[in-house]
Short mmCIF file of C-alpha atoms in Angstrom, two decimals:
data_model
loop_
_atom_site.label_atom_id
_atom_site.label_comp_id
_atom_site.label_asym_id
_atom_site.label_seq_id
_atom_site.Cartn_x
_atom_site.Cartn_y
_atom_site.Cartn_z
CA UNK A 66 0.00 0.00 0.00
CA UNK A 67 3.07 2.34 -0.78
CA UNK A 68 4.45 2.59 2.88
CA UNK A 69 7.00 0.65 4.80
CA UNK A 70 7.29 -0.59 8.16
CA UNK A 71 9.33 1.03 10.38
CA UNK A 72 10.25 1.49 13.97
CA UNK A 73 10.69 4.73 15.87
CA UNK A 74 14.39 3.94 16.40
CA UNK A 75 14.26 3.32 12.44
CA UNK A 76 12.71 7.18 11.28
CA UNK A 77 14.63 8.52 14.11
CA UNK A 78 13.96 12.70 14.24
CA UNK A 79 11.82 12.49 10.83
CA UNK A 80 9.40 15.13 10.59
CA UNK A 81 5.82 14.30 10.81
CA UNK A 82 5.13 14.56 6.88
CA UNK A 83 7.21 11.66 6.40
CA UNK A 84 5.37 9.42 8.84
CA UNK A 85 2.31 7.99 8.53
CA UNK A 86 -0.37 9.67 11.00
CA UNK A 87 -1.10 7.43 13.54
CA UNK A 88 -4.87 7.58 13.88
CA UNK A 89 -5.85 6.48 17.69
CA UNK A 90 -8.95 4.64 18.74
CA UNK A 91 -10.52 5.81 21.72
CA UNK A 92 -12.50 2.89 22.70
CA UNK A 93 -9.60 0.65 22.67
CA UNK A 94 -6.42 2.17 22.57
CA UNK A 95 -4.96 0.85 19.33
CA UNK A 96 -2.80 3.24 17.14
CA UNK A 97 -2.19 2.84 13.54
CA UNK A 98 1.60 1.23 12.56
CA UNK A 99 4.44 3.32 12.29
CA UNK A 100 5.17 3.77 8.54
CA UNK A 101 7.58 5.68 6.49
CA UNK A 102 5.18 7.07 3.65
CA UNK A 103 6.96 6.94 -0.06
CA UNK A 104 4.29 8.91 -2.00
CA UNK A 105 2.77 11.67 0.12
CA UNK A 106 0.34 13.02 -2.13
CA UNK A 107 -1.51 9.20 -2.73
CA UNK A 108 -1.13 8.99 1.12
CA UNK A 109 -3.37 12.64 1.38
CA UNK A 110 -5.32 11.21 -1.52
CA UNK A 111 -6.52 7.89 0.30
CA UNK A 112 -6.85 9.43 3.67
CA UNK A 113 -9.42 11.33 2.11
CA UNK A 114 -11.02 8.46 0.52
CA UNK A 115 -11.69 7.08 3.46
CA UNK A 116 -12.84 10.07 5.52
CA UNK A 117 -15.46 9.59 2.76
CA UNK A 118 -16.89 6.56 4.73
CA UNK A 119 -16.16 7.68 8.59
CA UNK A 120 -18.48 9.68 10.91
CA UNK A 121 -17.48 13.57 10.25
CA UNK A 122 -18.11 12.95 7.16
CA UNK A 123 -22.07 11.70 6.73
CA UNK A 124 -22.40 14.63 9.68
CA UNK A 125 -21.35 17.24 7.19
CA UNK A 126 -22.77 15.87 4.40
CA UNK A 127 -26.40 14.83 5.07
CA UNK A 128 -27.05 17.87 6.69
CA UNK A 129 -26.08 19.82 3.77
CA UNK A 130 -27.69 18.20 1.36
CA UNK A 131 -31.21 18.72 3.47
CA UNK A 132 -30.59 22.38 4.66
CA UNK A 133 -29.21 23.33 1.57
CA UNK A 134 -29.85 21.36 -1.37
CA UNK A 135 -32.94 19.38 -1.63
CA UNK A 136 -34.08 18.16 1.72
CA UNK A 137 -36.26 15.43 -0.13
CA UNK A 138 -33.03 13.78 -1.89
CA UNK A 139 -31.42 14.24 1.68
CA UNK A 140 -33.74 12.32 3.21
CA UNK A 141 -33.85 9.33 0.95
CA UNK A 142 -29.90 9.73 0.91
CA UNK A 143 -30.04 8.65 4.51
CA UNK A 144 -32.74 5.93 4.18
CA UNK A 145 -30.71 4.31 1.60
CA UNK A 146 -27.23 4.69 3.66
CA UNK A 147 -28.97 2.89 6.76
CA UNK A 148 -30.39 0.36 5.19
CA UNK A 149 -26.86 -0.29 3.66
CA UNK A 150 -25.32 -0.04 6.66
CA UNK A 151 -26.84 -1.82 8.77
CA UNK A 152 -26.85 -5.11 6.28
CA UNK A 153 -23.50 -4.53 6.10
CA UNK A 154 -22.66 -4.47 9.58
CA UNK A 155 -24.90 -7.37 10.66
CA UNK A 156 -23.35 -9.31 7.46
CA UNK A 157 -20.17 -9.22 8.85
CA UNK A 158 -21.29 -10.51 12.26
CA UNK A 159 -22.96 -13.27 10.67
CA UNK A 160 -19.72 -14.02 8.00
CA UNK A 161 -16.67 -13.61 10.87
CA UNK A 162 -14.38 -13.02 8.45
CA UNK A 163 -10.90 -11.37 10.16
CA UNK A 164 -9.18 -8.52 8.84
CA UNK A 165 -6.08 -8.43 7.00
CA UNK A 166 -3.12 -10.02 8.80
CA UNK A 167 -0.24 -7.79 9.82
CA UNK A 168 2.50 -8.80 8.49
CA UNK A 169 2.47 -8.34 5.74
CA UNK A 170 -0.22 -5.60 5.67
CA UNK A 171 0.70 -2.28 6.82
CA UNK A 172 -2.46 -0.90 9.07
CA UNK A 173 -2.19 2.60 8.81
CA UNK A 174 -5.84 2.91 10.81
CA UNK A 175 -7.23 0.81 13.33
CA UNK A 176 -10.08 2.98 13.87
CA UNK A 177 -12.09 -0.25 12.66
CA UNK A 178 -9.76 -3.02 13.28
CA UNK A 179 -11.97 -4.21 16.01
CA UNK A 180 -15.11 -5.24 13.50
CA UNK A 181 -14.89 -8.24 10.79
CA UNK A 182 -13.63 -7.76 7.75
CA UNK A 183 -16.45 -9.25 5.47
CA UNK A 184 -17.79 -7.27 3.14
CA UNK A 185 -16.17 -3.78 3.71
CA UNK A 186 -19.28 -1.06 4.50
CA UNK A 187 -16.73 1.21 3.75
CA UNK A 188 -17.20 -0.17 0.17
CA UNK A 189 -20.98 -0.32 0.73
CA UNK A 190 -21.44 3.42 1.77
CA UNK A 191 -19.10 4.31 -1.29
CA UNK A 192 -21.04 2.68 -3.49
CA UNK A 193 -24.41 3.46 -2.57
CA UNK A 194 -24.09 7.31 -1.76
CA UNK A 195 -23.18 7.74 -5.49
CA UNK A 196 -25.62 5.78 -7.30
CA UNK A 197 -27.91 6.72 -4.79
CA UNK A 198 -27.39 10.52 -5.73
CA UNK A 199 -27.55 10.27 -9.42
CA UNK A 200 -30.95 8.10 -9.42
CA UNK A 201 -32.45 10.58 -6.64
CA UNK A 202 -31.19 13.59 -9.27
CA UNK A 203 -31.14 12.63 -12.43
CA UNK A 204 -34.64 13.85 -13.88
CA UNK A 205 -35.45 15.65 -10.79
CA UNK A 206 -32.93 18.40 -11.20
CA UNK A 207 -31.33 19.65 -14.75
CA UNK A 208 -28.05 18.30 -15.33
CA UNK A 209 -25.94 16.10 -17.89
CA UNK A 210 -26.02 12.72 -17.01
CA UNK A 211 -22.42 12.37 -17.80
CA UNK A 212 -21.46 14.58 -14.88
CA UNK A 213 -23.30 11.36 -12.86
CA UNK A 214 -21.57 8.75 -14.75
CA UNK A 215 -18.19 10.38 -13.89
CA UNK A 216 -19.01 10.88 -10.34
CA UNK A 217 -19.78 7.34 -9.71
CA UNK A 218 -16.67 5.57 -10.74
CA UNK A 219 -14.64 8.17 -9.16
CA UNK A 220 -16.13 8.18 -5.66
CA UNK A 221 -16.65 4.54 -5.50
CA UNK A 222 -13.06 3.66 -6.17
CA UNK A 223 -11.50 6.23 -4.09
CA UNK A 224 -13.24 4.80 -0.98
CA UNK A 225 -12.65 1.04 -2.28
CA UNK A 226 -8.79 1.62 -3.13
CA UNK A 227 -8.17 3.67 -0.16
CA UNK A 228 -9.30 1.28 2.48
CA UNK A 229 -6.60 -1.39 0.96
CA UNK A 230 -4.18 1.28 1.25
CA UNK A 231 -5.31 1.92 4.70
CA UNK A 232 -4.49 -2.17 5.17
CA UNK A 233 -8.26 -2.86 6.94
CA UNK A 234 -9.82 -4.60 3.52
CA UNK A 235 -8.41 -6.98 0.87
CA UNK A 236 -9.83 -6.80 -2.64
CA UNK A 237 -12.44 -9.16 -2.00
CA UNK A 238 -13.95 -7.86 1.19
CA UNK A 239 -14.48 -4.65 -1.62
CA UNK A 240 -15.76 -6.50 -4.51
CA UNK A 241 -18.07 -8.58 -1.70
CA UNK A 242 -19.19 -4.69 -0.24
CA UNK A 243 -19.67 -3.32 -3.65
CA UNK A 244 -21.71 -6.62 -5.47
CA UNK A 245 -24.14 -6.63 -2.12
CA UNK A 246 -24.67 -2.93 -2.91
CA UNK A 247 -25.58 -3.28 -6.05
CA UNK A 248 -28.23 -6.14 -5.04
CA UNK A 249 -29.44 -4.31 -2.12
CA UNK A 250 -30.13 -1.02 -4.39
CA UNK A 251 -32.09 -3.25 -7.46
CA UNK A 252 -34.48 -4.86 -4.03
CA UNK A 253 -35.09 -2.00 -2.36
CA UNK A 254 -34.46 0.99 -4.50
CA UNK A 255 -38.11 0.91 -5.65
CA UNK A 256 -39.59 1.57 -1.92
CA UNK A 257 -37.80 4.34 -1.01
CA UNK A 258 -40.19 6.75 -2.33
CA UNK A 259 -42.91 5.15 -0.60
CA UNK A 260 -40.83 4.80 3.11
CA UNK A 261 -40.00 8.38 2.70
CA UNK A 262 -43.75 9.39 2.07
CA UNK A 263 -44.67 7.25 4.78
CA UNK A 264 -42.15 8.78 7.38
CA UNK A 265 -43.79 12.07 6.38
CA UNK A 266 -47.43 11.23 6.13
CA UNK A 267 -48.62 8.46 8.42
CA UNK A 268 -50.74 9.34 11.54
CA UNK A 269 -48.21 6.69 13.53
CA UNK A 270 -45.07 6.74 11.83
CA UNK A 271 -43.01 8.32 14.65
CA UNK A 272 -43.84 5.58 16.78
CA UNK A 273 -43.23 2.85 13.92
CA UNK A 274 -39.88 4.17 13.09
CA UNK A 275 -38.67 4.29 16.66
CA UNK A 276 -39.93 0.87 17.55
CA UNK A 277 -38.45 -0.59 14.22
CA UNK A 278 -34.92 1.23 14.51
CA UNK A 279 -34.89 -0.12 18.64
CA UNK A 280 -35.92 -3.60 17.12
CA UNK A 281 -33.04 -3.72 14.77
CA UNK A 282 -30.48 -2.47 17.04
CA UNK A 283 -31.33 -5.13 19.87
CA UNK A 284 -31.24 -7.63 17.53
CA UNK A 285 -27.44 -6.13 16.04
CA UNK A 286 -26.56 -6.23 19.67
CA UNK A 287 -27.19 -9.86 20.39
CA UNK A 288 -25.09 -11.30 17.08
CA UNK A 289 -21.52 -11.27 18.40
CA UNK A 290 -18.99 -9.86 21.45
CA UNK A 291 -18.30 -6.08 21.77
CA UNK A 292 -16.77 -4.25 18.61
CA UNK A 293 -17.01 -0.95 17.05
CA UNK A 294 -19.35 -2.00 14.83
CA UNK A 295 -22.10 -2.90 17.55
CA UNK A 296 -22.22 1.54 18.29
CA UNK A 297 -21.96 2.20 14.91
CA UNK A 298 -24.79 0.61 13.91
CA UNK A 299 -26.69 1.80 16.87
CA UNK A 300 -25.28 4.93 16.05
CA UNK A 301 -26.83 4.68 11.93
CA UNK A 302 -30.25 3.27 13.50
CA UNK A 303 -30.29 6.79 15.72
CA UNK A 304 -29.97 8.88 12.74
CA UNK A 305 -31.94 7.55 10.65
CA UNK A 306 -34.94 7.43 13.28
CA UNK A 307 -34.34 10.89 14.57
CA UNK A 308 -34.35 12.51 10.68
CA UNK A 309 -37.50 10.28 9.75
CA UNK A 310 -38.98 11.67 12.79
CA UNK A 311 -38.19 14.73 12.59
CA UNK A 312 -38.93 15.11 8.94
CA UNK A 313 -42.39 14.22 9.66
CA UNK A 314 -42.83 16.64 12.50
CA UNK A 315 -41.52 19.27 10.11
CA UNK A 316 -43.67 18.18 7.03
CA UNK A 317 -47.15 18.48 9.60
CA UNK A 318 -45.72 21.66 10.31
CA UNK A 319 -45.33 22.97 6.70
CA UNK A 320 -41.61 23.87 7.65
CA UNK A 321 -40.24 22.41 4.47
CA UNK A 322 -42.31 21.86 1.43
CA UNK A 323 -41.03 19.96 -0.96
CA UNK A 324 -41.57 21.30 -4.83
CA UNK A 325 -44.75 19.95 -6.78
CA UNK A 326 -44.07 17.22 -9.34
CA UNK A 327 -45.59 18.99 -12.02
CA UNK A 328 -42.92 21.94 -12.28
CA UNK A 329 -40.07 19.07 -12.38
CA UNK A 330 -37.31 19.20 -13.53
CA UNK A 331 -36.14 22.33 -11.40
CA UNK A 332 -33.22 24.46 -12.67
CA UNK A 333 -30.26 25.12 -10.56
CA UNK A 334 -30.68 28.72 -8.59
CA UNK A 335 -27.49 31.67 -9.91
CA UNK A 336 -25.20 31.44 -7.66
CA UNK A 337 -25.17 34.95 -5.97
CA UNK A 338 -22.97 36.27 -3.15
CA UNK A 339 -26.54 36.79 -1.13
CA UNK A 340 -27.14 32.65 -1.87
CA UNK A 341 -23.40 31.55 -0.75
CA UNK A 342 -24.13 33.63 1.91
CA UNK A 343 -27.10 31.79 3.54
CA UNK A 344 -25.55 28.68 2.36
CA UNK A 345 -22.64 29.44 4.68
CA UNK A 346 -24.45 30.72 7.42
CA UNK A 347 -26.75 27.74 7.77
CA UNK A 348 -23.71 25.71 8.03
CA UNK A 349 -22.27 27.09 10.47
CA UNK A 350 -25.30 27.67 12.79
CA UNK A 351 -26.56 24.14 12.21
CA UNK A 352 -23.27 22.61 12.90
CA UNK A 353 -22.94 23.92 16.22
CA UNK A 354 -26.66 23.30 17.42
CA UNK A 355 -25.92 19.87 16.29
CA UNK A 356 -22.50 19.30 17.72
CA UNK A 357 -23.87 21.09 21.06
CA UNK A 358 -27.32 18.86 21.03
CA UNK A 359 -24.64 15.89 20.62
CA UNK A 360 -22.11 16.62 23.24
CA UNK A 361 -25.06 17.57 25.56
CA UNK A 362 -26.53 14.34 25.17
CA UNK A 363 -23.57 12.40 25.33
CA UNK A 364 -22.53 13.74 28.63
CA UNK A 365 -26.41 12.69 30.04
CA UNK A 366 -27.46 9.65 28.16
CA UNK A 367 -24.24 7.82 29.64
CA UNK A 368 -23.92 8.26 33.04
CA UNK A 369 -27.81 7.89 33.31
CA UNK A 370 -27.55 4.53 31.57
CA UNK A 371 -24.54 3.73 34.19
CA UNK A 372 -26.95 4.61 36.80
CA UNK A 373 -29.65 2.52 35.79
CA UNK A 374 -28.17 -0.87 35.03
CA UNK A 375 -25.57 -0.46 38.33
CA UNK A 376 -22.47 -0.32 35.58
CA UNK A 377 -19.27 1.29 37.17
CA UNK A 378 -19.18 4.49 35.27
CA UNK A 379 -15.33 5.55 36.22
CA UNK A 380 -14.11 4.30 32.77
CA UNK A 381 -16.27 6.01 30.70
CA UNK A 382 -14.65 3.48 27.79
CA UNK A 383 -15.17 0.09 29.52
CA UNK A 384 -18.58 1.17 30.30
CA UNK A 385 -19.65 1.83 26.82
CA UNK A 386 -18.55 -1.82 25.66
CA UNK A 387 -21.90 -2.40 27.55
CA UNK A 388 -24.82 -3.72 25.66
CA UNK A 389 -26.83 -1.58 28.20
CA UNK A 390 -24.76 1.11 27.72
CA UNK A 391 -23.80 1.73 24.09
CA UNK A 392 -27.33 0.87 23.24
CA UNK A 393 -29.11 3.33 24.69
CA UNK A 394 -26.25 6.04 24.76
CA UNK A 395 -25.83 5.99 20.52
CA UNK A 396 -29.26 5.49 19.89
CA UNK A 397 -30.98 8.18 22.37
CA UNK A 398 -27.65 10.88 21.29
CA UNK A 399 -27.77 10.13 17.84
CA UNK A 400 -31.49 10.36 17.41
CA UNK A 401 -31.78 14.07 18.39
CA UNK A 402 -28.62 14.68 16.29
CA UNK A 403 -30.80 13.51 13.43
CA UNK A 404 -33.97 15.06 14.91
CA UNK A 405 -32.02 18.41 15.33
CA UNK A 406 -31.12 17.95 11.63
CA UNK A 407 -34.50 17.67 10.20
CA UNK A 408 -36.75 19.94 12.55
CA UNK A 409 -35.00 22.23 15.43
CA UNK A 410 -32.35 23.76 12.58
CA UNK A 411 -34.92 24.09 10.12
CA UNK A 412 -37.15 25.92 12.62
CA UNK A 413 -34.11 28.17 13.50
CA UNK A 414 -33.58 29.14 10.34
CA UNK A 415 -37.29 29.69 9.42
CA UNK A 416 -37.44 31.63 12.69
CA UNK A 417 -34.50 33.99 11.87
CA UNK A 418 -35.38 34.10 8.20
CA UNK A 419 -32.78 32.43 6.39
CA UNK A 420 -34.67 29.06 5.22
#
């Protein structure tokens, strides 16, 4: 994957652009491998391939799409991803496959290295979010297709490639994450126009989607020991209940209307200095209600969990490897991130005129 290994005593006083960042996990403590990088700009080039598939990325990126974009493609973005997601995840709980053996791979991030191997959701998400975008676009909006046929090769193989670089997948946990994609997409593409109507319209779909999301993450919880993958998917099951939620709370409202069929396809706004301006601005406020709503629940949603099920809460770490714990914890904080994303911003920015 163009590095070498290499011990401290090896790079000696090297400066940090010619070592491979060591990117820590906090639940367990691991730390990439030391590695003397040969070609820095592929290095940059992969790390952001697979920032493409990591947390601070879907929390930038969903968000915009829905406060800035077209909240209805958001929305079905994020149905899609979970559904994705969460297949993938429980797949490789049900496969076991380990990751890559080192030696004679080079892990350059063990953010993951806790979950199986088999298929790679990293794969899955880059995969899906592409050909998920153009076939949520693509007639809606006006736009050459080409620009969609370009996009799709070129975002799917930068996540792919990079996570062999990174040394967590081989090439056929990919082509295993990228061939379920496909067949999860041509089952359940067709419905997501009518889950998305229904998280909007129906009398009882708040309480549907929460039970249903719960469901799903008990029954994630109950397939294999502690990993990473066991919050994450808690974590995906969170936000995609809390925006389905809170979409339908804001559609009831009339918050967010989305355009009427019959002027379709809609024509890209100029972009003015007075646009890029509200753009900007609802970025920036958003983000930090969000990140606020999320650290605030974070720092209540644990300890109370502790509390309840009598779990030593003095390593905040060993007590989120808890079923009881992580459950509740991702699920309750990431559920009013997602809320927060579809109906408190959006009423913020109605409220201070900037929708």
């Amino acid at each position: 994957n163009g590095v070498r290994n290499g011990l401290a005593a090896e790079l000696g006083p090297a400066s940090p652009r010619r070592a491979g960042a060591l990117r820590r996990n906090s639940l367990t403590g691991e730390e990439g491998q030391l590695a003397r990088v040969s070609n820095w700009p592929l290095y940059c080039l992969f790390c952001f391939g697979t920032e493409l598939g990591n947390e601070l990325f879907y929390i930038l990126f969903f968000p915009f799409w829905i406060w800035n974009l077209d909240p209805l493609v958001g929305r079905r973005l994020v149905v899609i991803w979970v559904l994705v997601m969460y297949l993938g995840q429980c797949t490789k709980d049900i496969i076991r496959w380990p990751r890559p053996a080192s030696p004679p791979v080079v892990k350059l991030e063990v953010f993951y290295n806790s979950e199986y191997s088999m298929p790679s959701t990293h794969a899955m998400s880059g995969t899906a979010i592409p050909i998920s975008m153009v076939l949520l676009t693509y007639g809606r909006w006006q736009y050459p297709l080409i620009y969609g046929l370009i996009l799709i090769p070129c975002w799917c193989s930068l996540v792919c490639l990079s996570r062999i670089y990174m040394g967590m997948h081989s090439i056929l946990d990919i082509i295993a994450g990228f061939l379920y994609t496909i067949l999860i997409l041509a089952v359940f593409y067709p419905f997501v126009d009518l889950i998305d109507n229904f998280n909007q319209t129906h009398k009882y779909a708040p309480l549907i989607i929460i039970g249903l999301h719960l469901a799903l993450g008990i029954f994630s919880f109950t397939l294999d020991t502690w990993s990473t993958s066991r919050g994450d998917t808690a974590e995906i099951l969170g936000s995609g209940a809390g925006i389905a939620c809170g979409s339908h709370v804001t559609y009831n409202m009339g918050l967010v209307l989305d355009p009427s069929l019959d002027i379709l396809p809609l024509a890209g706004p100029p972009i003015t200095m007075t646009l890029f301006g509200k753009a900007i601005l609802r970025i920036l406020i958003g983000m930090v209600f969000v990140l606020i709503v999320r650290d605030v629940m974070k720092k209540i949603t644990i300890p109370l969990a502790c509390k309840i099920f009598n779990i030593p809460c003095d390593d905040i770490r060993k007590a989120r490897q808890h079923m009881e714990v992580e459950l509740p914890y991702r699920y309750i904080t990431y559920g009013m991130v997602g809320f927060s994303i579809t109906f408190f911003v959006p009423y913020i920015f109605f409220f201070i005129g900037i929708s």
